[in-house]
Coordinates of C-alpha atoms in Angstrom, one line a residue:
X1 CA 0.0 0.0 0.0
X2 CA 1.4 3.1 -0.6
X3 CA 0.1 6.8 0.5
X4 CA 1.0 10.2 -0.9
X5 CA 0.2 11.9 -4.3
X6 CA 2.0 15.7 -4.9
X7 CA 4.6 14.7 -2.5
X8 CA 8.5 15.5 -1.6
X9 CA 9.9 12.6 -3.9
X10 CA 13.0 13.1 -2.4
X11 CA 11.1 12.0 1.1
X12 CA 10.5 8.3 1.6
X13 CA 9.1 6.2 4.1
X14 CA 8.2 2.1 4.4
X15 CA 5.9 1.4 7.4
X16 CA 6.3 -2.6 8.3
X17 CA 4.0 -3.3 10.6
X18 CA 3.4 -6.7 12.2
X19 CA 0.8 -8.2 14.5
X20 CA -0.3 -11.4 13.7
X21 CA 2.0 -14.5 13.8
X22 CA 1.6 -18.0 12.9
X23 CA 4.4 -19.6 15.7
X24 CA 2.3 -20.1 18.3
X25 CA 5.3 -18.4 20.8
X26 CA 4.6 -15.1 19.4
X27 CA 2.2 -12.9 21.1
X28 CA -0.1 -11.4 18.7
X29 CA 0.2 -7.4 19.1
X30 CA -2.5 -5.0 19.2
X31 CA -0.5 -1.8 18.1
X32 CA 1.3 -2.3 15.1
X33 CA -1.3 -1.8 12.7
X34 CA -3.3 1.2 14.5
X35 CA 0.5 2.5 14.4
X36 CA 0.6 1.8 10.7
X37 CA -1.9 4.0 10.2
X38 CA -1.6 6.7 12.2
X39 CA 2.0 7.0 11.8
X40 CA 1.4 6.9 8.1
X41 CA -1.4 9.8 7.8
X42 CA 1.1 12.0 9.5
X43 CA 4.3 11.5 7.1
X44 CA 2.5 11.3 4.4
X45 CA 0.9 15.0 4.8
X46 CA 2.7 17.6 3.3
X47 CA 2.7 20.0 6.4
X48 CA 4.3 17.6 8.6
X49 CA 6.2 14.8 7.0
X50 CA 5.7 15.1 3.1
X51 CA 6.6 11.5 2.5
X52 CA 5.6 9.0 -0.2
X53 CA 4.7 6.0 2.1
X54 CA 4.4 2.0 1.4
X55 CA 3.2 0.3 4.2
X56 CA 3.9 -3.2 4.7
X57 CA 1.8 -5.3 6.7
X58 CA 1.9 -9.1 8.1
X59 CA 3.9 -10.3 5.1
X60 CA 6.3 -12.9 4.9
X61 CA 10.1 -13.0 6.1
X62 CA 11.0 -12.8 2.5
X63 CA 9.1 -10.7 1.0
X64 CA 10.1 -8.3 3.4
X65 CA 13.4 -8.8 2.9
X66 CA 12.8 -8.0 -0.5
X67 CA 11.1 -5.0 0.1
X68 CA 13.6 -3.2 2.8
X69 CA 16.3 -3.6 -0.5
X70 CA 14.1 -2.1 -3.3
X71 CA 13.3 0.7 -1.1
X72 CA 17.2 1.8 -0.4
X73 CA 18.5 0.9 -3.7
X74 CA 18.8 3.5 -6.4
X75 CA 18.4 6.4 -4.5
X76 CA 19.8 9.5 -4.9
X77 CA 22.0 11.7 -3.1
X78 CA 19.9 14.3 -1.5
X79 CA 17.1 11.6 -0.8
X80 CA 15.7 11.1 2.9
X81 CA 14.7 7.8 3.7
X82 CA 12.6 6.7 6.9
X83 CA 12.2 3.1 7.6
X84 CA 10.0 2.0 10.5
X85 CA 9.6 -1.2 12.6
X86 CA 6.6 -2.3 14.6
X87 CA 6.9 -6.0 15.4
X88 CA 8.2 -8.6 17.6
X89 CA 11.8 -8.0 18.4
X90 CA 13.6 -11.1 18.7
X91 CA 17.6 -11.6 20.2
X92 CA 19.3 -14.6 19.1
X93 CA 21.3 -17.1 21.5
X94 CA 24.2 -14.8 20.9
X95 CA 22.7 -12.0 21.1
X96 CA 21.8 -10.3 17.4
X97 CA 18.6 -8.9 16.9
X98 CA 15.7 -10.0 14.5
X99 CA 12.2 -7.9 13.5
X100 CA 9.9 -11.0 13.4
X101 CA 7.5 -11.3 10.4
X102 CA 4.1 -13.6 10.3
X103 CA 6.5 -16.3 9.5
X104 CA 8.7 -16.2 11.9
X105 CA 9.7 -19.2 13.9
X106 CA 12.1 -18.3 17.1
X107 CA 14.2 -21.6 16.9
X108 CA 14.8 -20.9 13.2
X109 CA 15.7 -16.9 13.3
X110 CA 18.4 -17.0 10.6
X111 CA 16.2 -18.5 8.0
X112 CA 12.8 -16.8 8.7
X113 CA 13.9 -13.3 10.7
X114 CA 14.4 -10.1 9.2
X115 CA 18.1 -9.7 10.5
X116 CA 19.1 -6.3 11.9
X117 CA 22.3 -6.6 10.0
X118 CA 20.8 -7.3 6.9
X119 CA 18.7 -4.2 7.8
X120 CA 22.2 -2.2 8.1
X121 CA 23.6 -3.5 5.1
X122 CA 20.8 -1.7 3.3
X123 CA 21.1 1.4 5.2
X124 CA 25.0 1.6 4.3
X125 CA 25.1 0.7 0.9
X126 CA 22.1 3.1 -0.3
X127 CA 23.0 6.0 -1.7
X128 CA 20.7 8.5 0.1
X129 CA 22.6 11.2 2.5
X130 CA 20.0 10.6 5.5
X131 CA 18.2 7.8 6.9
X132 CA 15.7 7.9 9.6
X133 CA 15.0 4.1 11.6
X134 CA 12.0 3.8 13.6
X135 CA 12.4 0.6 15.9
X136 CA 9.2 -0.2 18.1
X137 CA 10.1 -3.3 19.3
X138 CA 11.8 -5.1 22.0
X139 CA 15.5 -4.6 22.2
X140 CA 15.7 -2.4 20.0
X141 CA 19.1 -0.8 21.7
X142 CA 20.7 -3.6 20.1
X143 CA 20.1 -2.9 16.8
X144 CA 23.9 -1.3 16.6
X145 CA 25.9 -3.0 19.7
X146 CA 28.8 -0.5 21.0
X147 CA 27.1 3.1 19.8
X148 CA 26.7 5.5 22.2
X149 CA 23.7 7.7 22.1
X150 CA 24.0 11.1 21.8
X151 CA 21.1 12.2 23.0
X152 CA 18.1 10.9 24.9
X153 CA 14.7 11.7 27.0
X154 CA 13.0 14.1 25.2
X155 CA 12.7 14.4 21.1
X156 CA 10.7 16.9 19.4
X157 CA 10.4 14.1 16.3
X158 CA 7.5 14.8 14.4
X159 CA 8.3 18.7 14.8
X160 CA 11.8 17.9 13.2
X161 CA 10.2 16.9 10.1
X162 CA 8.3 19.9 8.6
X163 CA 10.3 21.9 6.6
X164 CA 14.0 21.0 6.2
X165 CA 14.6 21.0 10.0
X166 CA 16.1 17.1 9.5
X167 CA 18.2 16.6 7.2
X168 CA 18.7 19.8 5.8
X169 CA 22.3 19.7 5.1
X170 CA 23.0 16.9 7.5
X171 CA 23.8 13.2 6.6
X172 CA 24.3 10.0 8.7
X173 CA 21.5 7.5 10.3
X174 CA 19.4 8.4 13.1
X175 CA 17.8 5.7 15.2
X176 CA 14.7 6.5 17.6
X177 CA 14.2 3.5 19.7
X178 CA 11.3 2.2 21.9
X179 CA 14.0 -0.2 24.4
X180 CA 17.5 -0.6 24.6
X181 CA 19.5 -3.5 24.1
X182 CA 17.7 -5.6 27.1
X183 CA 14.9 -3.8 27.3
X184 CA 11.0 -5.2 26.7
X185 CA 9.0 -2.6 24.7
X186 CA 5.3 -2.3 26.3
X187 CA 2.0 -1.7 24.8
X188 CA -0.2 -0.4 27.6
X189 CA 1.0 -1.7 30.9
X190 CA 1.4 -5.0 28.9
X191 CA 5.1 -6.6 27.5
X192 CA 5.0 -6.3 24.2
X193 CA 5.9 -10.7 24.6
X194 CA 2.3 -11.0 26.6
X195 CA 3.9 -10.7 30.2
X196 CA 2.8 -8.4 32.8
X197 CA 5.6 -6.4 34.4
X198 CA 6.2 -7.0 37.8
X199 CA 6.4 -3.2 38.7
X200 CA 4.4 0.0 37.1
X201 CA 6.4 0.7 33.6
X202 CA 6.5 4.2 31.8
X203 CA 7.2 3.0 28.7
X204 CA 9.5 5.0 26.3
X205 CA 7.6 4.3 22.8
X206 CA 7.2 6.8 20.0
X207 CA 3.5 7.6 19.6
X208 CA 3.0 8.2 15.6
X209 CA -0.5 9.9 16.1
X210 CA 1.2 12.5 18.9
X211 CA 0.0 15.9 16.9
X212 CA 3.5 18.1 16.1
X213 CA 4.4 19.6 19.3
X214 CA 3.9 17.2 21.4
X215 CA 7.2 15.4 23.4
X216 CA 8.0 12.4 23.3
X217 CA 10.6 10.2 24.9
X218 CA 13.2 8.6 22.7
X219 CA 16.6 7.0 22.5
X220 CA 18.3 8.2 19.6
X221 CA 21.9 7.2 18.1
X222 CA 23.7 9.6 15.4
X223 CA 26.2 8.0 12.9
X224 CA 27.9 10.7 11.5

């Protein structure tokens, strides 16, 4: 699906949203595709975000594998690119992440995961100058093990993205996180893996319908 018509074509967003699982360990979420939406109305206007938008829902492993690398190949230069995550996040036995598609078995992550490495792969070998990553997921800290964030707590985010506020000029990743590398992400006062925390959580997601203006709390890493 994609959104958008008289848009920034130099602004580009994929929305992979993911609820519904068939491996029976896999919680099914109730955010992700509420998220989808919202988060898609608001790039995809052209007095906040001004983003041509594909969203990506409950697909295979595959297939979204295939999509992540059409949409950072043959870009240009001055291209901004904004790739969001709402799904399972999944660590390995040693400790890599995985996004988990409708397909994804937890004993088998390698071969039916979306790999963050493959996901940074993309991001490094596209041509685009800036590139936005939206991870709300578990773990999601340890989508780049060793980086030190620059900044954290507050983030005006959807404020950053009318005009040429980000990106103007600038180039490098930024990643805006919902948990860091051993956190649980939380929808509600639920774990997003269909626990119950043991103590009152204030959870640290990005809320794609906040209206510009509104604060939000973030972890953010810079790669210059």
């Amino acid at each position: 699906m994609t959104r958008g018509t008289a848009m920034n074509h130099s602004r580009h967003a994929l929305i992979v949203a993911n609820d519904d699982y068939q491996e029976g360990g896999l919680q099914r979420l109730s955010s992700p595709a509420a998220d989808a939406e919202a988060l898609a109305e608001v790039l995809g206007d052209p007095r906040i975000g001004g983003f041509d938008v594909q969203v990506v829902r409950n697909r295979p492993s595959y297939e979204i594998r295939v999509r992540i690398e059409d949409f950072f190949a043959d870009r240009g230069r001055d291209d901004m690119l904004l790739l969001h995550f709402s799904c399972h996040g999944l660590k390995s036995e040693s400790g890599e992440l995985y996004f988990a598609a409708p397909d994804t078995r937890p004993k088998r992550l390698k071969a039916t995961g979306i790999a963050a490495e493959f996901v940074q792969t993309c991001m490094a070998d596209t041509l685009a100058r800036t590139t936005v990553l939206f991870l709300d997921c578990c773990y999601g800290g340890a989508f780049s093990p060793g980086t030190v964030a620059r900044a954290a707590g507050d983030a005006h985010v959807l404020e950053n993205f009318a005009g040429e506020r980000l990106g103007g000029g600038g180039r490098g990743w930024a990643v805006i996180t919902a948990s860091n590398a051993m956190q649980y992400a939380f929808e509600g006062a639920r774990l997003a893996d269909g626990g119950t925390p043991s103590r009152p959580c204030s959870p640290a997601r990005w809320c794609p319908a906040s209206p510009p203006g509104r604060r939000t709390r973030t972890r953010t890493a810079w790669w210059p």
